[in-house]
GROMACS .gro file of C-alpha atoms in nm:
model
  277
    1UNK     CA    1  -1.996   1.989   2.642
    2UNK     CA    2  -2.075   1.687   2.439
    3UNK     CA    3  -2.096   1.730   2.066
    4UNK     CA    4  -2.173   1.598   1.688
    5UNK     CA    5  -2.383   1.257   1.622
    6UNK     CA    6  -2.147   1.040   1.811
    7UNK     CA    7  -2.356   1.198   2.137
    8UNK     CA    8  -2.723   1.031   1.983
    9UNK     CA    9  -2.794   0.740   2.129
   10UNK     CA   10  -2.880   0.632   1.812
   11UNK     CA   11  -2.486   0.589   1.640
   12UNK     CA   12  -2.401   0.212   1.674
   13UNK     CA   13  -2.094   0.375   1.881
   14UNK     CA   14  -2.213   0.591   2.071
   15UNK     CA   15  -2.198   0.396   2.396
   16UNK     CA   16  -1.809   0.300   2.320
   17UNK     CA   17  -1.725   0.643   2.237
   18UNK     CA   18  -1.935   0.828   2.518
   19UNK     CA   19  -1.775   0.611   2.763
   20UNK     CA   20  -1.386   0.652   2.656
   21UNK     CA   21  -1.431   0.977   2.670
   22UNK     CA   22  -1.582   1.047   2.991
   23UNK     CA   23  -1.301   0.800   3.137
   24UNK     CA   24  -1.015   1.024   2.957
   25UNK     CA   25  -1.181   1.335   3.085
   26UNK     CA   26  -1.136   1.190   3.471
   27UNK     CA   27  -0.741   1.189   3.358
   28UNK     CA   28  -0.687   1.435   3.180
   29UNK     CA   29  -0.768   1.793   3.138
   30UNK     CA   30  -0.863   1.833   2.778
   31UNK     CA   31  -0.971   2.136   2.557
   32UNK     CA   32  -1.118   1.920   2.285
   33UNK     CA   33  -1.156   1.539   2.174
   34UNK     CA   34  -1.208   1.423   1.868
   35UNK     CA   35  -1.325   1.099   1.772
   36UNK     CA   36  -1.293   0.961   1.412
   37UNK     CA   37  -1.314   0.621   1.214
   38UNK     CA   38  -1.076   0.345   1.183
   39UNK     CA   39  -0.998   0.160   0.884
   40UNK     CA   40  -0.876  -0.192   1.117
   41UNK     CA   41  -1.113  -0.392   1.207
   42UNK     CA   42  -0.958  -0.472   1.556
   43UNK     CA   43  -1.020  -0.065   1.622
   44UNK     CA   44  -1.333   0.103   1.756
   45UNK     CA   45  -1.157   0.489   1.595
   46UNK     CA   46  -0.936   0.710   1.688
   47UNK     CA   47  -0.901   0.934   2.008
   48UNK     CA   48  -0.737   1.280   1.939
   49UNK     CA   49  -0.679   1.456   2.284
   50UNK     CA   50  -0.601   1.797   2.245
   51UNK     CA   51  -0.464   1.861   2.600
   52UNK     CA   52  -0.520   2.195   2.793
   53UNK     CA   53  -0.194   2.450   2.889
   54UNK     CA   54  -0.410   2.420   3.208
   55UNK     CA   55  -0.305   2.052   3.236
   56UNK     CA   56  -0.041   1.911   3.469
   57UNK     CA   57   0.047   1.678   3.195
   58UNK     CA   58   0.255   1.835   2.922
   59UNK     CA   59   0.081   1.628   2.609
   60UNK     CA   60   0.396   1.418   2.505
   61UNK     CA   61   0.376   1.345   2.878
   62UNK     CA   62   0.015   1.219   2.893
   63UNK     CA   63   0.121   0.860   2.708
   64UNK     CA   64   0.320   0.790   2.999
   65UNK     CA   65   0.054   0.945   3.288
   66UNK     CA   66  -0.222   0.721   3.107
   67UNK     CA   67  -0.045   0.398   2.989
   68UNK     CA   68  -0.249   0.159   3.212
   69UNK     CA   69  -0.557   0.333   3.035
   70UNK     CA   70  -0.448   0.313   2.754
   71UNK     CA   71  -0.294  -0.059   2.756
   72UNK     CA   72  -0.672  -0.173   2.917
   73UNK     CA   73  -0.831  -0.034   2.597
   74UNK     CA   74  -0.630  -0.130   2.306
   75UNK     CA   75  -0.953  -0.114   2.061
   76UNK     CA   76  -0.897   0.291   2.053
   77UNK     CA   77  -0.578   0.457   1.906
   78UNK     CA   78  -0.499   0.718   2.147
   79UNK     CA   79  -0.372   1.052   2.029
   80UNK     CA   80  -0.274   1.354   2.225
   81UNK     CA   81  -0.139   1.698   2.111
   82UNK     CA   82  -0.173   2.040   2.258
   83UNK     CA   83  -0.318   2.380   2.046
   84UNK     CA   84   0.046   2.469   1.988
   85UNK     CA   85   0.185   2.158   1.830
   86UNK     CA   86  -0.151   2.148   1.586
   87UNK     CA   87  -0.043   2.448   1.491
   88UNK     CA   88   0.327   2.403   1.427
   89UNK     CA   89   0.255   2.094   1.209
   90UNK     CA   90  -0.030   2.259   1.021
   91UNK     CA   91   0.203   2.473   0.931
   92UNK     CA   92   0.419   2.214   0.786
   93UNK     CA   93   0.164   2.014   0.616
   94UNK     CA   94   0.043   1.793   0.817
   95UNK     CA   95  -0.246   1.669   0.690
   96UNK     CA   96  -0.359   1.462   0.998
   97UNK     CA   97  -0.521   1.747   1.172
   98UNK     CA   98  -0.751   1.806   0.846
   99UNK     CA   99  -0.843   1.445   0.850
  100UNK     CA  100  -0.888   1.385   1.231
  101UNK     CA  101  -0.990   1.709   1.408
  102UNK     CA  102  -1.289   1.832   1.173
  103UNK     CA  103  -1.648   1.946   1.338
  104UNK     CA  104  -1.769   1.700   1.209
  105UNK     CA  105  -1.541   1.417   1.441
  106UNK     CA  106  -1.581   1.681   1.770
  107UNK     CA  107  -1.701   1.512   2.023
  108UNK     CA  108  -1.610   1.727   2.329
  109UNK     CA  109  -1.545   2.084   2.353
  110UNK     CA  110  -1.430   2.258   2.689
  111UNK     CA  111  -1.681   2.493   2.754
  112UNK     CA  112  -1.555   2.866   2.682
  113UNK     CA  113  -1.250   2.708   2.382
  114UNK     CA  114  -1.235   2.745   2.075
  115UNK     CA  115  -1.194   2.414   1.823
  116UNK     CA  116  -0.789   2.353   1.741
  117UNK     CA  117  -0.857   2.473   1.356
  118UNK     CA  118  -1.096   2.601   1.069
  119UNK     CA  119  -1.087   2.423   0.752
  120UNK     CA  120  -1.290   2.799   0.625
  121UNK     CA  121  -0.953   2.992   0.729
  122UNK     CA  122  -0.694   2.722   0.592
  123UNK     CA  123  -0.509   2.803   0.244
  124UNK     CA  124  -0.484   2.438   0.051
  125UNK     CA  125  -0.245   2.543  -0.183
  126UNK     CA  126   0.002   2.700   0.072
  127UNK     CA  127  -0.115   2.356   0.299
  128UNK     CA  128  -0.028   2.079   0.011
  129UNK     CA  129   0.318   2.322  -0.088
  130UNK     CA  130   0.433   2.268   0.238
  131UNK     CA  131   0.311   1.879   0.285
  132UNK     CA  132   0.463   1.835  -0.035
  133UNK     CA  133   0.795   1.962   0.130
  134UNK     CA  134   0.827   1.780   0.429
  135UNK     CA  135   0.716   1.484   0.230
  136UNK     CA  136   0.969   1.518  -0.008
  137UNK     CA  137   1.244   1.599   0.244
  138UNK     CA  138   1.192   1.231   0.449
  139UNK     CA  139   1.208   1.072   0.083
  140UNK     CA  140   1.518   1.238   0.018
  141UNK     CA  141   1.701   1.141   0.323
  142UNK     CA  142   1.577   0.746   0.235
  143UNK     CA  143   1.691   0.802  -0.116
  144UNK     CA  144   2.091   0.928  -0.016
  145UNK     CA  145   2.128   0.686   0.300
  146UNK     CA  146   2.042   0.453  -0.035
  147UNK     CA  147   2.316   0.550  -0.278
  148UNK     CA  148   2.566   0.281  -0.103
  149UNK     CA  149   2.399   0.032  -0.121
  150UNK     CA  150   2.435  -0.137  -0.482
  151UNK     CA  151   2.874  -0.094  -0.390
  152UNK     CA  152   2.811  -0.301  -0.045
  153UNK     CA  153   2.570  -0.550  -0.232
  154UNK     CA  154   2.849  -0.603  -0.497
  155UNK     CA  155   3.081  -0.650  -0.317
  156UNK     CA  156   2.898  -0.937  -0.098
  157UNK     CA  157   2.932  -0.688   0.223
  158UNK     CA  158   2.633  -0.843   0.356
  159UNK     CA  159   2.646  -0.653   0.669
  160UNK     CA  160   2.634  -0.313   0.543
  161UNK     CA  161   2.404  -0.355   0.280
  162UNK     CA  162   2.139  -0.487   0.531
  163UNK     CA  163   2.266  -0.189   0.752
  164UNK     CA  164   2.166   0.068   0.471
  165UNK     CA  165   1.833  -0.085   0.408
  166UNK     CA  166   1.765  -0.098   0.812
  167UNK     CA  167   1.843   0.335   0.776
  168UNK     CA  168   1.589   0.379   0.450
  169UNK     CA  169   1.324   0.171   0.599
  170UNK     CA  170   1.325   0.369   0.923
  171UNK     CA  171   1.332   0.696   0.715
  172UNK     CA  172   1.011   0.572   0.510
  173UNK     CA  173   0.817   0.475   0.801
  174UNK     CA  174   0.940   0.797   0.947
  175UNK     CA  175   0.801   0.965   0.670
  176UNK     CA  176   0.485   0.785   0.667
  177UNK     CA  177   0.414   0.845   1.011
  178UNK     CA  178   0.413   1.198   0.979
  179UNK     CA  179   0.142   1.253   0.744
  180UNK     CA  180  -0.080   0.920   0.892
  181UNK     CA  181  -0.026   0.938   1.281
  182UNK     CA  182   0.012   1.264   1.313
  183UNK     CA  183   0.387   1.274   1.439
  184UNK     CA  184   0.673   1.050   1.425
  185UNK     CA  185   0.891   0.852   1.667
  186UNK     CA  186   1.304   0.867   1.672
  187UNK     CA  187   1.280   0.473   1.726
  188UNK     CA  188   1.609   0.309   1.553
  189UNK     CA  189   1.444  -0.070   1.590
  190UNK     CA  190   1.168  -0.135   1.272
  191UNK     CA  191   0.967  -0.300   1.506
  192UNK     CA  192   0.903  -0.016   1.745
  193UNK     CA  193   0.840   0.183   1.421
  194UNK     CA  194   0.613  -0.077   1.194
  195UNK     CA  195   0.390  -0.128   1.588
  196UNK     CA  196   0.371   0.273   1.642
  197UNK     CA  197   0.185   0.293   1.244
  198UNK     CA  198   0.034  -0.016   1.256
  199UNK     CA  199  -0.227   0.126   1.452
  200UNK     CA  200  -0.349   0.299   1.205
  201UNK     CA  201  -0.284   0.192   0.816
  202UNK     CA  202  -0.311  -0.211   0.795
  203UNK     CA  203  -0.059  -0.284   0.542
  204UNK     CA  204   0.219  -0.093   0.688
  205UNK     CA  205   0.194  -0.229   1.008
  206UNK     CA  206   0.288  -0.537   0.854
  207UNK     CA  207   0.533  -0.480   0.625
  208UNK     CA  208   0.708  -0.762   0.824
  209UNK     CA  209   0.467  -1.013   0.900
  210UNK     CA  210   0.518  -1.146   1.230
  211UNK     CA  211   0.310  -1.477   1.111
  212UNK     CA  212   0.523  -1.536   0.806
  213UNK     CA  213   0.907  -1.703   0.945
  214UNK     CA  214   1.071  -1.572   0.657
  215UNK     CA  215   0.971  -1.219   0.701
  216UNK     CA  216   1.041  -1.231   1.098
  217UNK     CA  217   1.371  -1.379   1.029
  218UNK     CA  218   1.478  -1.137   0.778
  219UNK     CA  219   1.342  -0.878   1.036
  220UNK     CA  220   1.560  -0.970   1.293
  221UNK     CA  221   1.874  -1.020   1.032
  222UNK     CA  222   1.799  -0.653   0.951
  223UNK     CA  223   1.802  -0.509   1.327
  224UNK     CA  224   2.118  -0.760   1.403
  225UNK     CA  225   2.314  -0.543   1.149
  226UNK     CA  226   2.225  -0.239   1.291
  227UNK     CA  227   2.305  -0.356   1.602
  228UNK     CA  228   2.660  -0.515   1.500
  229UNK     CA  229   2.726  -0.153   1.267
  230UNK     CA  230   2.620   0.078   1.579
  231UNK     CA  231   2.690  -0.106   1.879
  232UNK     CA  232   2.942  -0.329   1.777
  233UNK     CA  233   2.765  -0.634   1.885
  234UNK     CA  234   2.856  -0.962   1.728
  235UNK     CA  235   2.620  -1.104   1.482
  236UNK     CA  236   2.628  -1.409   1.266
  237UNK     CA  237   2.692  -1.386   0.920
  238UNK     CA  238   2.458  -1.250   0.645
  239UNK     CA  239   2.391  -1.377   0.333
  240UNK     CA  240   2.286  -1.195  -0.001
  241UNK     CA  241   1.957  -1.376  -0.024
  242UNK     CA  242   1.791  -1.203   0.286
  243UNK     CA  243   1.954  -0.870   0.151
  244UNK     CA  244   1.752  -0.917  -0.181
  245UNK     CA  245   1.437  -1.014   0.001
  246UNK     CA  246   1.482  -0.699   0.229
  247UNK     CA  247   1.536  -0.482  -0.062
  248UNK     CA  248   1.249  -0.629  -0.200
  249UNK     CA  249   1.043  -0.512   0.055
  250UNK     CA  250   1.187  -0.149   0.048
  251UNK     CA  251   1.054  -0.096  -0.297
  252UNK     CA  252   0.749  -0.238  -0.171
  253UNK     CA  253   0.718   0.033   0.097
  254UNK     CA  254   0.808   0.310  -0.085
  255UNK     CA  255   0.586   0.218  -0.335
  256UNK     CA  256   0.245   0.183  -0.136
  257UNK     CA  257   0.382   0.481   0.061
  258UNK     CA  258   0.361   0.671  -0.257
  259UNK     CA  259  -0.010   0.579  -0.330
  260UNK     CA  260  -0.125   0.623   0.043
  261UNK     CA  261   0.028   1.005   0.003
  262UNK     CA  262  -0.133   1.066  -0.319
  263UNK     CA  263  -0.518   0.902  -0.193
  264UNK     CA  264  -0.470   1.176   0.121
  265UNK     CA  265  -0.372   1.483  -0.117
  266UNK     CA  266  -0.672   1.351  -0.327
  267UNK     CA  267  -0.886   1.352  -0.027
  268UNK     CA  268  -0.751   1.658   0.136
  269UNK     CA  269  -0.867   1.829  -0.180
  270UNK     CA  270  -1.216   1.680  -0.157
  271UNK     CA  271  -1.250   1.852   0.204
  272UNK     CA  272  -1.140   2.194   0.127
  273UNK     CA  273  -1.426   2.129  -0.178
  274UNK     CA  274  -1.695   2.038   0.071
  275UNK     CA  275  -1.588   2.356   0.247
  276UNK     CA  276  -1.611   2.585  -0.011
  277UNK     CA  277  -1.204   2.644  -0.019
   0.00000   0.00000   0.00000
């Protein structure tokens, strides 16, 4: 059963839209899609899947059943979850499923389910308590993998200064995956980690810009420490320059991290409004 606006011919998506979704549908058994705007420009919107206990697939599975899909129609972000994890993270906070899985972004509904949630029956307070936690928590973890870091820049340890920075920025783009994307990924290399949120907030997919030299090199300076510190590979020496321009950019992050958490608590609060809660 096809539902919401994004079904009238009339939306200047509709025909994008209508036709991802019957395409997932031959795939996938699905209780529920959603379908909701992206801020990139290189993105049509965002595909939530909310994958059926009747499925084959389990939903962290589906990435893997669908890649060639998927890697064919890189202007969607692709999202898949199943009743039970929505419910676990709203639980926790996780403000995704407020943003993303509204009535108002339905656009298919299983005959005979039910929608994943109801904004009506959702507390804010106890909902922003909890994000507030979880948020917090990831910060924390950043903020004492951190406290070495001024005694190995002192001291000209190069390697393990760069190695320190390598474990907060992970932890912030952990942390800011959680609340954007809707989950995180255990990824150690930045990369892997800047790509996975990249597809959905422009700025933090390029904290390292991949066009600028300087930021690429000091990229790959970062994951050769982590390398060298975990693996023991060899790596060539490091210089306190590219740690100050590396720490640089940590502040950065954590900094528009901060106002991209505060904007969605702002927002979240304008929803609940709408809905009378």
């Amino acid at each position: 059963m096809y539902c919401n606006i994004l079904t009238q011919k009339e939306h200047p998506k509709y025909w994008a839209v209508k036709k991802m979704t019957k395409l997932l549908l031959e795939f996938v058994e699905a209780d529920c899609i959603y379908f909701s705007e992206s801020d990139l420009e290189s993105k049509i919107g965002i595909m939530t899947v909310v994958i059926s206990r009747e499925s084959l697939h389990y939903y962290d599975d589906v990435n893997d059943h669908l890649w060639k899909v998927i890697q064919n129609h890189n202007e969607f972000v692709f999202c898949f979850f199943n009743r039970d994890c929505i419910k676990d993270e709203l639980k926790r906070g996780n403000l995704f499923f407020v943003f993303h899985c509204k009535e108002t972004e339905l656009i298919y509904k299983n005959s005979g389910q039910k929608t994943v949630l109801d904004i009506g029956n959702i507390k804010m307070k106890r909902l922003l308590k909890q994000t507030g936690k979880r948020y917090s928590m990831w910060r924390s973890e950043a903020s004492t993998i951190g406290r070495d870091f001024k005694y190995h820049h002192k001291n000209n340890n190069h390697l393990m200064a760069l190695y320190v920075l390598h474990q907060q920025f992970r932890y912030m783009f952990i942390n800011a995956s959680w609340f954007i994307t809707g989950e995180w990924i255990p990824h150690e290399n930045l990369s892997d980690q800047q790509e996975h949120i990249g597809a959905f907030n422009a700025s933090l997919g390029k904290v390292f810009d991949s066009g600028n030299q300087k930021e690429k090199e000091v990229l790959e300076k970062i994951e050769l420490a982590r390398k060298a510190v975990q693996w023991g590979e060899e790596a060539d020496s490091f210089d306190a320059e590219t740690v100050d321009y590396a720490n640089e950019k940590l502040q950065w992050i954590k900094n528009v991290i901060q106002e991209i958490f505060q904007e969605q608590r702002k927002k979240i609060k304008e929803i609940f409004k709408d809905y009378g809660n």
